[in-house]
Short mmCIF file of C-alpha atoms and ligand atoms in Angstrom, two decimals:
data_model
loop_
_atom_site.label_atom_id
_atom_site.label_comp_id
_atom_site.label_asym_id
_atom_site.label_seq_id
_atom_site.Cartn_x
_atom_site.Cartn_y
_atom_site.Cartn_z
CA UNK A 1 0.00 0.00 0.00
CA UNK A 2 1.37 3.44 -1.05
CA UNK A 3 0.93 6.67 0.82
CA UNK A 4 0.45 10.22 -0.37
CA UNK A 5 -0.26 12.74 1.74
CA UNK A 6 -1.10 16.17 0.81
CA UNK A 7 -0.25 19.13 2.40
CA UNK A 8 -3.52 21.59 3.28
CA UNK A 9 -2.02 24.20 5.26
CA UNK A 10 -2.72 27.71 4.29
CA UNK A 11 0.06 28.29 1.71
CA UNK A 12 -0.61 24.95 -0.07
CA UNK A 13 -4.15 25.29 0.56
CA UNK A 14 -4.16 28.67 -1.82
CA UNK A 15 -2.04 26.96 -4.26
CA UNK A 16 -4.66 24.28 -4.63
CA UNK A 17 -4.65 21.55 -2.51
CA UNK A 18 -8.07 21.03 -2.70
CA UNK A 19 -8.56 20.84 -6.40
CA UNK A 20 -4.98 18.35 -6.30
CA UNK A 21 -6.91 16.22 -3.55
CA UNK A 22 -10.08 16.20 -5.77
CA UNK A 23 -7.76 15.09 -9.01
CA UNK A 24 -6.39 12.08 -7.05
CA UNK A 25 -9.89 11.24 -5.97
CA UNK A 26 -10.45 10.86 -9.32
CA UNK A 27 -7.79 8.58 -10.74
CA UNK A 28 -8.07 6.49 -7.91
CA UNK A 29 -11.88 5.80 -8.24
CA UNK A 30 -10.92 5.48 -12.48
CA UNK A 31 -7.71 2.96 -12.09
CA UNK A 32 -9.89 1.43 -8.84
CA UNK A 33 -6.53 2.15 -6.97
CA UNK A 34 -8.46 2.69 -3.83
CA UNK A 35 -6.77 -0.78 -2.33
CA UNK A 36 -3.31 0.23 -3.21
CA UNK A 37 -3.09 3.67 -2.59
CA UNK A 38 -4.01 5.33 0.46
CA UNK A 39 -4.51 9.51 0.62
CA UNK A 40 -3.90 11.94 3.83
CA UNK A 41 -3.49 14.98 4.51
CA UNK A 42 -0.39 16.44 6.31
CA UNK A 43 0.18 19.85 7.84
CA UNK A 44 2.17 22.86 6.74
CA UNK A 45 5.87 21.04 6.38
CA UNK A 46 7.83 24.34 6.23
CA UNK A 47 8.28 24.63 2.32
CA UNK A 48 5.16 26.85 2.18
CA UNK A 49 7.31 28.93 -0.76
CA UNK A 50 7.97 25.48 -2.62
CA UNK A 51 4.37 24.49 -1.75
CA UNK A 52 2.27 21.87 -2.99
CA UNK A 53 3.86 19.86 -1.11
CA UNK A 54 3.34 16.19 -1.39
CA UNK A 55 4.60 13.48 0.60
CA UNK A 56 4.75 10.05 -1.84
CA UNK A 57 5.45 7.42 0.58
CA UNK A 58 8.56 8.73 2.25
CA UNK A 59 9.64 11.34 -0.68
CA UNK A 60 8.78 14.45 -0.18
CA UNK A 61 7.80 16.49 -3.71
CA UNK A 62 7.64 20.29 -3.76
CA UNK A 63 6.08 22.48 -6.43
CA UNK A 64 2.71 20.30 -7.21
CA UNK A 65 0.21 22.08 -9.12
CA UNK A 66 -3.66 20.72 -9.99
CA UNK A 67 -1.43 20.94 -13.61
CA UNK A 68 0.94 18.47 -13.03
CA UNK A 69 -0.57 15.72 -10.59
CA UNK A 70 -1.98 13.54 -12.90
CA UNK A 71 1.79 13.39 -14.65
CA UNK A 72 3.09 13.42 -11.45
CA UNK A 73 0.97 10.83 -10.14
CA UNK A 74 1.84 8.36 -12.81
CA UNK A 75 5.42 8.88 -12.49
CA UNK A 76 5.29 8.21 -9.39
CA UNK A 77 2.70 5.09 -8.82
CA UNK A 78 5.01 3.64 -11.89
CA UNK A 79 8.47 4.20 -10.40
CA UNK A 80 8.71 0.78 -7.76
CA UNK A 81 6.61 -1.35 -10.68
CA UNK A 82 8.87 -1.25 -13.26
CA UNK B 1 -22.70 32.84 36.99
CA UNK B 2 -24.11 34.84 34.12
CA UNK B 3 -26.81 36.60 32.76
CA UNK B 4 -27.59 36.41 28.94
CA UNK B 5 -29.88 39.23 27.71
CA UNK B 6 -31.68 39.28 24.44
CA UNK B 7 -34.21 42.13 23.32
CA UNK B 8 -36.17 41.92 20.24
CA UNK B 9 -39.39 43.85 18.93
CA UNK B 10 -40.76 45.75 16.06
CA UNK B 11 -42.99 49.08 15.88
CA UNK B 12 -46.33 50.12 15.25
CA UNK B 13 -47.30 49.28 11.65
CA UNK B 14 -46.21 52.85 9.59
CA UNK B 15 -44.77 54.38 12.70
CA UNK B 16 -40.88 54.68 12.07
CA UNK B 17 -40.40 55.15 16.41
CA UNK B 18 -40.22 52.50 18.39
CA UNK B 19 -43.10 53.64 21.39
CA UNK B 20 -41.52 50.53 23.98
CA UNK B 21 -38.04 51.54 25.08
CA UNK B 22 -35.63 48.96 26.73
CA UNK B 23 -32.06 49.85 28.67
CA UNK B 24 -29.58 47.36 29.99
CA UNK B 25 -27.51 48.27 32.83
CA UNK B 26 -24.26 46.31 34.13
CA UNK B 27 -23.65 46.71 37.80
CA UNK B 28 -20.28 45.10 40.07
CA UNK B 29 -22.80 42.25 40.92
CA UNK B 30 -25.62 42.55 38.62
CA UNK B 31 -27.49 42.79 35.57
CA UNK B 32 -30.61 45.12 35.54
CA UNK B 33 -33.29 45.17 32.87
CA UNK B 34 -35.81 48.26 32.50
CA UNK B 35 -38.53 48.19 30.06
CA UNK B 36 -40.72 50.86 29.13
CA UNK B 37 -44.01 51.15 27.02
CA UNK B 38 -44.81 55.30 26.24
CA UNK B 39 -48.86 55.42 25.56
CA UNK B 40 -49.45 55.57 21.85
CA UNK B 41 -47.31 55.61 19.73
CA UNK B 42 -44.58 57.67 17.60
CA UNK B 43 -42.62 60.42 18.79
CA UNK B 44 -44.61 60.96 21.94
CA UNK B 45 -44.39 57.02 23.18
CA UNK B 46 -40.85 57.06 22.05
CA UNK B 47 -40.05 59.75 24.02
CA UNK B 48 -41.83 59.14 27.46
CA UNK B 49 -40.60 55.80 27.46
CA UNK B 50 -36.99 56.82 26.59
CA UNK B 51 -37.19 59.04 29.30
CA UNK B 52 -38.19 57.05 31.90
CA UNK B 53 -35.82 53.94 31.11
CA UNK B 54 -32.75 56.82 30.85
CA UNK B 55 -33.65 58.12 34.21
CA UNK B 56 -34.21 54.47 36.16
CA UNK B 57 -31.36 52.65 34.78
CA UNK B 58 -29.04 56.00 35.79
CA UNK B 59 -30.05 56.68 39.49
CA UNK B 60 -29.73 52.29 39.60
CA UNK B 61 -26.49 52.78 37.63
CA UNK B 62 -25.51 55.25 40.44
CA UNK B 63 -26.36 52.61 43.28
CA UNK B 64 -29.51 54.29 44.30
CA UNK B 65 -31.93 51.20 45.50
CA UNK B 66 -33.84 50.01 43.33
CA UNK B 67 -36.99 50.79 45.78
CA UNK B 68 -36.22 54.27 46.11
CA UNK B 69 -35.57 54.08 42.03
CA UNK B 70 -38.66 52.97 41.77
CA UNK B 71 -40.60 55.94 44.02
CA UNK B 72 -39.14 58.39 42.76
CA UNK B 73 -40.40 57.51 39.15
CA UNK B 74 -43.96 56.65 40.32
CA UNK B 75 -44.00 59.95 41.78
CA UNK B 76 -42.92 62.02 38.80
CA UNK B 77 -44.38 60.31 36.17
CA UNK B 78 -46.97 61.98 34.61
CA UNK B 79 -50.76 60.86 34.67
CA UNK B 80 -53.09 59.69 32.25
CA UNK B 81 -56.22 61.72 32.85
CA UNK B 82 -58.53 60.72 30.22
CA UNK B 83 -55.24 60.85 28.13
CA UNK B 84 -54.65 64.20 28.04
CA UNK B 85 -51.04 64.17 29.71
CA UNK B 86 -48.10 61.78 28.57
CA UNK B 87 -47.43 58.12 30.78
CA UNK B 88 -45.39 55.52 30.01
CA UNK B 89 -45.23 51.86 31.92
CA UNK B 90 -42.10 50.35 33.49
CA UNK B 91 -40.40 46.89 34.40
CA UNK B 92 -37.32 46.33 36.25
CA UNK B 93 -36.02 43.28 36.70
CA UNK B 94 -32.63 43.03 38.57
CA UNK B 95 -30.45 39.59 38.76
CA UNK B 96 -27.52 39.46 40.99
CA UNK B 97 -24.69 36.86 40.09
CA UNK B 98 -25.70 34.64 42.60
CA UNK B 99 -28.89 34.39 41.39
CA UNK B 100 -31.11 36.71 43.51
CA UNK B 101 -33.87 38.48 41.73
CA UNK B 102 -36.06 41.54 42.03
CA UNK B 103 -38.77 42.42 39.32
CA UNK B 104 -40.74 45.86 39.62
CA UNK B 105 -43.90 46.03 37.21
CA UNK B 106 -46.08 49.08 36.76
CA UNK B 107 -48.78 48.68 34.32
CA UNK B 108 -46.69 46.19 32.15
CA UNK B 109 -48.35 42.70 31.47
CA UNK B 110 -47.48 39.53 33.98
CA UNK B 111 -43.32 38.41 33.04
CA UNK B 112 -43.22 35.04 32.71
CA UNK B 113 -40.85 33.02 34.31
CA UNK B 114 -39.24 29.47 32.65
CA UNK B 115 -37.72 26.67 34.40
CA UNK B 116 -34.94 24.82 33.11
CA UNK B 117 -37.00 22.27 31.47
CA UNK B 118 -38.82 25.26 29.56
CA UNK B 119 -42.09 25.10 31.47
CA UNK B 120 -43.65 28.82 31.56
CA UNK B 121 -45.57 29.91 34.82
CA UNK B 122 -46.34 33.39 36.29
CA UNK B 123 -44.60 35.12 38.83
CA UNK B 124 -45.86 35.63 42.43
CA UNK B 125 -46.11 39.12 42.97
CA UNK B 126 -46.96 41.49 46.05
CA UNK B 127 -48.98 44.57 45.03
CA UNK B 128 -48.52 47.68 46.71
CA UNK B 129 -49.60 51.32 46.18
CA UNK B 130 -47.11 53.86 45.22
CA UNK B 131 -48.73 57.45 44.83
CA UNK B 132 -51.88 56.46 42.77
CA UNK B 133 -50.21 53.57 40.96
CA UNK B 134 -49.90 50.11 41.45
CA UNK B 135 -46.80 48.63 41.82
CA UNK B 136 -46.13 45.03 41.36
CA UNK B 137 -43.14 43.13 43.05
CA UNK B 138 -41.37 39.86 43.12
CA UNK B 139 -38.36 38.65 44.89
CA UNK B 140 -36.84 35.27 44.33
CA UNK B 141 -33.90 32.98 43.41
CA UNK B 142 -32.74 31.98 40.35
CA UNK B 143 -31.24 28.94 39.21
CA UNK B 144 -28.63 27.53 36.74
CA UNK B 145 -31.01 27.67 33.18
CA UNK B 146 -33.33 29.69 34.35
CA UNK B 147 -35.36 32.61 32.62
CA UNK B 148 -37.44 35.44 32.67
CA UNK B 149 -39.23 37.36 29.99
CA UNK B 150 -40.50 41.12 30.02
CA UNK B 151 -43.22 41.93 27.70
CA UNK B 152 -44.49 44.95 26.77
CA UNK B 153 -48.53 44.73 25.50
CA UNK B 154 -47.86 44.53 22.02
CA UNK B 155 -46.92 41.11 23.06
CA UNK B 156 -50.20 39.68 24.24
CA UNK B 157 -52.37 41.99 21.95
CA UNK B 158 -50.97 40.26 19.02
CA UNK B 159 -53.50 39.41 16.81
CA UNK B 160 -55.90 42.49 17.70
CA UNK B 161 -56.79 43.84 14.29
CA UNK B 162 -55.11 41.08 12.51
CA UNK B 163 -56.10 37.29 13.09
CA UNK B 164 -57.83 37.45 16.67
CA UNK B 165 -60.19 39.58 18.31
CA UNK B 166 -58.57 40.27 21.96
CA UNK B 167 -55.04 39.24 21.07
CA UNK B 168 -53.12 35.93 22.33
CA UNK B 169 -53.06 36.86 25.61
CA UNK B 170 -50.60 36.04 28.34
CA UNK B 171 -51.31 32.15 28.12
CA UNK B 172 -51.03 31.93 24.24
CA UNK B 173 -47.82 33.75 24.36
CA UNK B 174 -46.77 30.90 26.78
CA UNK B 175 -47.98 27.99 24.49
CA UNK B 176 -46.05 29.66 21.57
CA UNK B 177 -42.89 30.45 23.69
CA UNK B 178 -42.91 26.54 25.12
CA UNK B 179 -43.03 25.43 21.57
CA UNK B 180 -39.90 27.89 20.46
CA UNK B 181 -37.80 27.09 23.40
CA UNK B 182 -37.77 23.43 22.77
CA UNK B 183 -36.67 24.55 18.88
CA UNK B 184 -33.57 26.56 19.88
CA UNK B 185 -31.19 27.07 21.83
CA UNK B 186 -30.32 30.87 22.69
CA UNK B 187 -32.32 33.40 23.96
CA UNK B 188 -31.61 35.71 20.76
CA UNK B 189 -33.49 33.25 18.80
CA UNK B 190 -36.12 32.66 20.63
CA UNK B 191 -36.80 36.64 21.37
CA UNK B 192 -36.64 36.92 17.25
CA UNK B 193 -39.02 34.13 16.57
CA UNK B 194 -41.42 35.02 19.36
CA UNK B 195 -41.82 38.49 17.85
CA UNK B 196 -41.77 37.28 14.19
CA UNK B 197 -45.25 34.90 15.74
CA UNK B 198 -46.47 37.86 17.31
CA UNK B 199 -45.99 39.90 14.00
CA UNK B 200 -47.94 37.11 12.00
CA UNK B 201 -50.49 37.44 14.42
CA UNK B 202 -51.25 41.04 13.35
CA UNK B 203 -51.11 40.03 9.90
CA UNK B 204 -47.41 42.01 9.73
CA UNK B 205 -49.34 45.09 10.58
CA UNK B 206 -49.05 45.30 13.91
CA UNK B 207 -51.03 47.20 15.70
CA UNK B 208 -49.03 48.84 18.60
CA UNK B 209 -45.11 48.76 19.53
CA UNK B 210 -44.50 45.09 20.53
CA UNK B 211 -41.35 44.27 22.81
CA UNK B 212 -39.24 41.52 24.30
CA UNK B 213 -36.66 40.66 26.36
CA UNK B 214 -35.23 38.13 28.02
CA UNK B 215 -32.72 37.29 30.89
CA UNK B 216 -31.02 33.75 30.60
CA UNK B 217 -29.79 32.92 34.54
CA UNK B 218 -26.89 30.41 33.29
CA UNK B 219 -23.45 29.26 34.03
CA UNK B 220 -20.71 31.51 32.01
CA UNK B 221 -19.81 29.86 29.38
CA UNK B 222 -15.81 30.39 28.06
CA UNK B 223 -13.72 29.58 25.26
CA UNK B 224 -9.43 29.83 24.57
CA UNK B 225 -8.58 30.56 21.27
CA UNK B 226 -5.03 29.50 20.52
CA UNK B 227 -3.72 31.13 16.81
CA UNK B 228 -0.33 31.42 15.65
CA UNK B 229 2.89 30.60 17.21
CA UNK B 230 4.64 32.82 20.05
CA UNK B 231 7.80 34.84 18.51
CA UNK B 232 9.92 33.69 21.14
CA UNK B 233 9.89 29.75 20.86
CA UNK B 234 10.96 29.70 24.85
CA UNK B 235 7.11 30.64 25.14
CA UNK B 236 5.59 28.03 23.34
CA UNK B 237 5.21 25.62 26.71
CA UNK B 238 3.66 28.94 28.95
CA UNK B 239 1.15 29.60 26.04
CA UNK B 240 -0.14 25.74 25.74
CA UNK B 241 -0.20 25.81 29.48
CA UNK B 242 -1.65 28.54 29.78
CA UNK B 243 -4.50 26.61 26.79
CA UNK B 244 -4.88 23.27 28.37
CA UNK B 245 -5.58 24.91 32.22
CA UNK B 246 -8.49 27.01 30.88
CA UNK B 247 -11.57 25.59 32.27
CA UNK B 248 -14.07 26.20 29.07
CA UNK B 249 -13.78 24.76 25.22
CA UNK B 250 -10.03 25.32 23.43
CA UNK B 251 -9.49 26.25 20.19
CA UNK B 252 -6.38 26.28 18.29
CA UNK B 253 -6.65 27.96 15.06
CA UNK B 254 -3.33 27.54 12.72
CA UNK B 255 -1.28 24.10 11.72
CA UNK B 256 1.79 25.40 13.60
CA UNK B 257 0.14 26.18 16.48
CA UNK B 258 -1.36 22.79 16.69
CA UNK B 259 1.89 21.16 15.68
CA UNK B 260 3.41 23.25 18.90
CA UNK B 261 0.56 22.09 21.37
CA UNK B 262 0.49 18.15 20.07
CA UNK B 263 4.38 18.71 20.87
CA UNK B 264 4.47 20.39 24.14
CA UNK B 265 1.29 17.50 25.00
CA UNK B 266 2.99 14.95 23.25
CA UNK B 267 0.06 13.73 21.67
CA UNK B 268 -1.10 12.67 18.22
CA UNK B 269 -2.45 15.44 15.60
CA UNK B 270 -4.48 13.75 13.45
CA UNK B 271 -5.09 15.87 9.66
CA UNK B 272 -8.38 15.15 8.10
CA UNK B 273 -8.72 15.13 4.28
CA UNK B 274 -12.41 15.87 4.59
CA UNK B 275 -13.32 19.08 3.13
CA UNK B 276 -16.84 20.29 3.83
CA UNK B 277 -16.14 23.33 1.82
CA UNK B 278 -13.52 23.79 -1.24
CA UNK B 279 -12.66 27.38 0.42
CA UNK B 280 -11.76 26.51 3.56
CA UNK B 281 -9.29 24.01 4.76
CA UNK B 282 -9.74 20.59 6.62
CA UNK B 283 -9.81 20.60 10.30
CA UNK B 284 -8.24 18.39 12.74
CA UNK B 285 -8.46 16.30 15.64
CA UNK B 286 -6.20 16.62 18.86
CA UNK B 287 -7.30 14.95 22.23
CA UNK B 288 -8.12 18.15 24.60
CA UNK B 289 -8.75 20.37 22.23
CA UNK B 290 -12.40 20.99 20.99
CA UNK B 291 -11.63 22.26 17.58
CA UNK B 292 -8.49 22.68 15.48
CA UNK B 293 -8.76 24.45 12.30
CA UNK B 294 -6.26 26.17 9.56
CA UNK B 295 -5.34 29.57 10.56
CA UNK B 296 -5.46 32.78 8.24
CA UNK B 297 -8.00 31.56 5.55
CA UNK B 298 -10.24 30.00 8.30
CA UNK B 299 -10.37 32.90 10.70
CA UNK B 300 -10.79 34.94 7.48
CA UNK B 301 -13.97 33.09 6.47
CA UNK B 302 -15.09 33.14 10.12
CA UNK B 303 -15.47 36.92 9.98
CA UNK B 304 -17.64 36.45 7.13
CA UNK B 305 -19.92 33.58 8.93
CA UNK B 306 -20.75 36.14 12.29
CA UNK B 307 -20.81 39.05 10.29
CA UNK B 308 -23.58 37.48 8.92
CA UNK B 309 -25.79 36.26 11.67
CA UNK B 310 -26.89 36.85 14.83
CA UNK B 311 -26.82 33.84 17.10
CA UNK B 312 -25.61 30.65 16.38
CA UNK B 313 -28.40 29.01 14.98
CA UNK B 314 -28.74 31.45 11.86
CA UNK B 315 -25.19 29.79 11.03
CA UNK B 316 -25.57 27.80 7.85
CA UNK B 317 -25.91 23.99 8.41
CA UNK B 318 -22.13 23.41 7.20
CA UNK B 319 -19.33 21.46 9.10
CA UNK B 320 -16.48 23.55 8.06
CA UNK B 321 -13.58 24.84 10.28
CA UNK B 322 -15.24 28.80 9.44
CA UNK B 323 -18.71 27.94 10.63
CA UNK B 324 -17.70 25.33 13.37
CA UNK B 325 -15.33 28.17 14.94
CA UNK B 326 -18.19 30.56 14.58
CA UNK B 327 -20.54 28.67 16.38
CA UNK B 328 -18.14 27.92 19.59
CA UNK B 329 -17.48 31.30 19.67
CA UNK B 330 -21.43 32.53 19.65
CA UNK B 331 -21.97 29.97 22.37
CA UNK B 332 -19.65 31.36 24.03
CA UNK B 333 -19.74 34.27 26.29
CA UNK B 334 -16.25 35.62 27.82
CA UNK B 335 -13.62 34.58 24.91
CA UNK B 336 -9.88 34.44 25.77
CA UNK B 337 -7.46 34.95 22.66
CA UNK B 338 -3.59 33.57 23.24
CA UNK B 339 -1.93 34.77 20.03
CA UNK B 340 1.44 34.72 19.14
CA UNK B 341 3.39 37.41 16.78
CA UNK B 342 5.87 35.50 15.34
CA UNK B 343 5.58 35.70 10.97
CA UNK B 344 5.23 33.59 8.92
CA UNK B 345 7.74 34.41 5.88
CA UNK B 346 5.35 31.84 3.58
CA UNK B 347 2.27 33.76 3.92
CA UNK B 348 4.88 37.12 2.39
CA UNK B 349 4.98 35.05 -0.70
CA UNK B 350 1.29 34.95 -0.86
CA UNK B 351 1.15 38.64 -1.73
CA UNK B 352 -2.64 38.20 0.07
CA UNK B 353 -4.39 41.98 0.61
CA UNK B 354 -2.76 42.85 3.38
CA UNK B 355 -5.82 42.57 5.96
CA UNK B 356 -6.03 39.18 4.94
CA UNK B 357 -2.31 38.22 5.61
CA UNK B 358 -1.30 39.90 8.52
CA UNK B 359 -2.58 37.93 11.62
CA UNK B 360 -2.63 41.12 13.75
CA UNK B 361 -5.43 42.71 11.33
CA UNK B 362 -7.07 39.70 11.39
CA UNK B 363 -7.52 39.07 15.21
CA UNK B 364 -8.80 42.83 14.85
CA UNK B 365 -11.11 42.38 12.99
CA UNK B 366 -12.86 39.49 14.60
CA UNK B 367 -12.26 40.68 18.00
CA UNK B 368 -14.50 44.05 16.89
CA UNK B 369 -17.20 41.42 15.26
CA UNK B 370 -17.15 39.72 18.54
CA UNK B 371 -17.67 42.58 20.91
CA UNK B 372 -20.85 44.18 18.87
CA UNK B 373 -22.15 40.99 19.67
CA UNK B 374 -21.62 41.29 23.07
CA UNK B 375 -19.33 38.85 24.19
CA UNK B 376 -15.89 39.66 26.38
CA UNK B 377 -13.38 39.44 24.63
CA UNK B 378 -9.73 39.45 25.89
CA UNK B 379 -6.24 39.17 24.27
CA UNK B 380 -2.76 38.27 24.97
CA UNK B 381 0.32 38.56 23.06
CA UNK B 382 3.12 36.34 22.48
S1 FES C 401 1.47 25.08 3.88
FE1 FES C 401 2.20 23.40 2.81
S2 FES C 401 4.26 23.50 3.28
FE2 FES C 401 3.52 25.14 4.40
#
């Protein structure tokens, strides 16, 4: 089971958490991920200027955008199968 | 112990005065309620009746007894003969902190007293004369829950010239008011929605000045509101002491500050993902505390929710940090703010208008909301 947690303090909150929550929602309803990947939410993790910050498992990515998730997602869901 | 007062009422149909005239007075040890009901309506009504609640609640504000207070307006107001001079009615009701009471009424309909299960009954009174007027008084003891309402006769007239011949009366008021207190919870609603019957009643034409108000007898109900982390960090433990030894709900509004307190407690913040609203962020849980929300954005947005209403109950039905903040804080009525100073550089980068970003403008700003409503509000900085 994978983890991403998504940061919803203020600054990432603004930058579009919410809408990035509601994208991941969505792929993992669409793939039917919803046994392998779990989502949370984490607090403000002090890169507010670098924010969205996501947490994928252990790895922390900076500068997430409701743009780039889906990419990002696939990247990294794909990265340990392959 | 602590009195809530609510006072609601609307004029004459077409008459832009308000005839019925109400003051509140705080005293050391008490809270004293005068009502007033000028005869007719208008200019003249609002007048006499101004004048006579001005003049009782300053001689009571001055520490003059209440008995003398009371002689000394019997004997100078003026007398209707066959209407030709001005008169105006009068209720005082007077409730100490421990719960004593003292109700004066002079021409006023019957106050109604409720228990704490929300059953309405009248209130023993002992007449006596005072100059040519009658002068009925009541002392007793309040307890915890317990209310009183002051009417003026628009009250139980409602209905004259509208739906009923002679008007509700003093025991369909009651049946109405049983049926609203078992609806809500605080006494602002249930003045509002007592009036808003009494208005039907007359069709919304009401046909004389109709007044309420009521004294709550209750427990003091407070509230800590944690936001934003101390500038000094050497503070952090005095400030979540100072949080967690409040007797009253806690609120900590800001992630750092909750990641501070779940330190200094050593205890588990848990983040929800749940958002109830795609404006404001998720709230969270932390054993101790009764509500943890986001900081700027939520306390922004919670502003907005009391700016908007008038007791909690008007709230919207949403479960929202905003609107869950707002409503602890309306329930409340002596609110405690421990804020800290220190910046936070991300919220610069925002470029947010800057009585959104800075927290200082923002604690203002509520603060001010809070205190037209009534409630005691105090602040300390870290
Ligand atoms: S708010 Fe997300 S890192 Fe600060």
């Amino acid at each position: 089971m994978k983890k991403i947690l998504i940061c919803v303090g203020s600054s990432c909150h603004l930058k579009g958490a919410y809408e990035i929550v509601e994208i991941l929602k969505k792929i993992i309803n669409e793939e039917e991920l919803d046994t392998e990947i779990e989502l949370g939410a984490s607090f403000c993790q002090g890169k507010c200027t670098e924010g969205v910050i996501l947490k994928f498992d252990q790895e922390m990515i900076s500068n997430v955008s409701p743009e780039n998730i889906e990419e990002l997602f696939y990247r990294e869901f794909n990265k340990g199968v392959s | 112990m602590f009195v809530e007062t609510s006072v609601s009422r609307i004029s004459k149909y077409n008459e832009e005065l308000c005839g019925d005239n109400v003051e509140i007075v705080e005293t050391e040890d008490s809270k004293i309620i005068v009502l007033s009901d000028g005869l007719g309506s208008g200019v003249k009504a609002n007048i006499l009746s101004t004048l006579t609640t001005k003049i009782a609640s300053r001689l009571l504000e001055k520490g003059i007894p209440l008995e003398e207070v009371v002689d000394t307006i019997t004997n100078t107001l003026p007398v209707c003969k066959e209407r030709q001079l001005a008169y105006s009615t009068l209720s005082i009701l007077q409730i100490f902190n421990d719960g004593r009471a003292y109700l004066v009424e002079i021409d006023n309909p019957d106050s109604f007293f409720i228990d704490s299960k929300g059953n309405i009954s009248k209130i023993e009174t002992k007449k006596r004369r005072v100059g040519d007027k009658e002068v009925r008084e009541a002392r007793f003891q309040l307890k915890n829950n317990e209310m009183i309402m002051l009417i003026s006769d628009g009250v139980t007239h409602a209905g004259v010239g509208g739906l009923l011949n002679f008007g509700l009366g003093w025991d369909g008021i009651a049946e109405h008011f049983e049926r609203i207190i078992s609806k809500y919870q605080s006494s602002n609603k249930f003045a509002e929605e007592l009036i808003e019957v009494c208005n039907a009643y007359y069709c919304m034409e009401p046909g004389d000045d109709t007044t309420t108000v009521i004294a709550y007898f209750r427990e003091e109900r407070e509230l800590t509101l944690f936001s934003g982390p101390p500038k000094n960090i050497d503070k952090d433990k005095e400030v979540v002491d100072k949080l967690i030894s409040k007797s009253g709900k806690r609120v900590i509004a800001g992630g750092t500050s909750a990641q501070i307190v779940a330190r200094e407690l050593d205890e588990e913040l848990e983040v929800s993902l749940l958002y109830h609203d795609p404006e404001i962020p998720p709230t969270s849980r932390l054993d101790g505390v009764d509500l943890v929300t986001e900081g700027l954005l939520t306390l922004n947005k919670t502003v907005e929710r009391l700016k908007n209403v008038s007791c909690q109950e008007d709230l919207p039905k949403q479960r929202d940090g905003a609107t869950e903040l707002a409503r602890l804080l309306l329930e409340s009525d002596s609110i405690n703010m421990l804020i800290g100073k220190k910046i936070n550089p991300a919220h610069q980068s925002l470029r947010l208008p800057e009585n959104m970003a800075i927290r200082k403008q923002i604690i203002k700003r509520l603060v001010d909301c809070l205190k037209e409503k009534g409630k005691k509000v105090t602040i300390e900085w870290f």
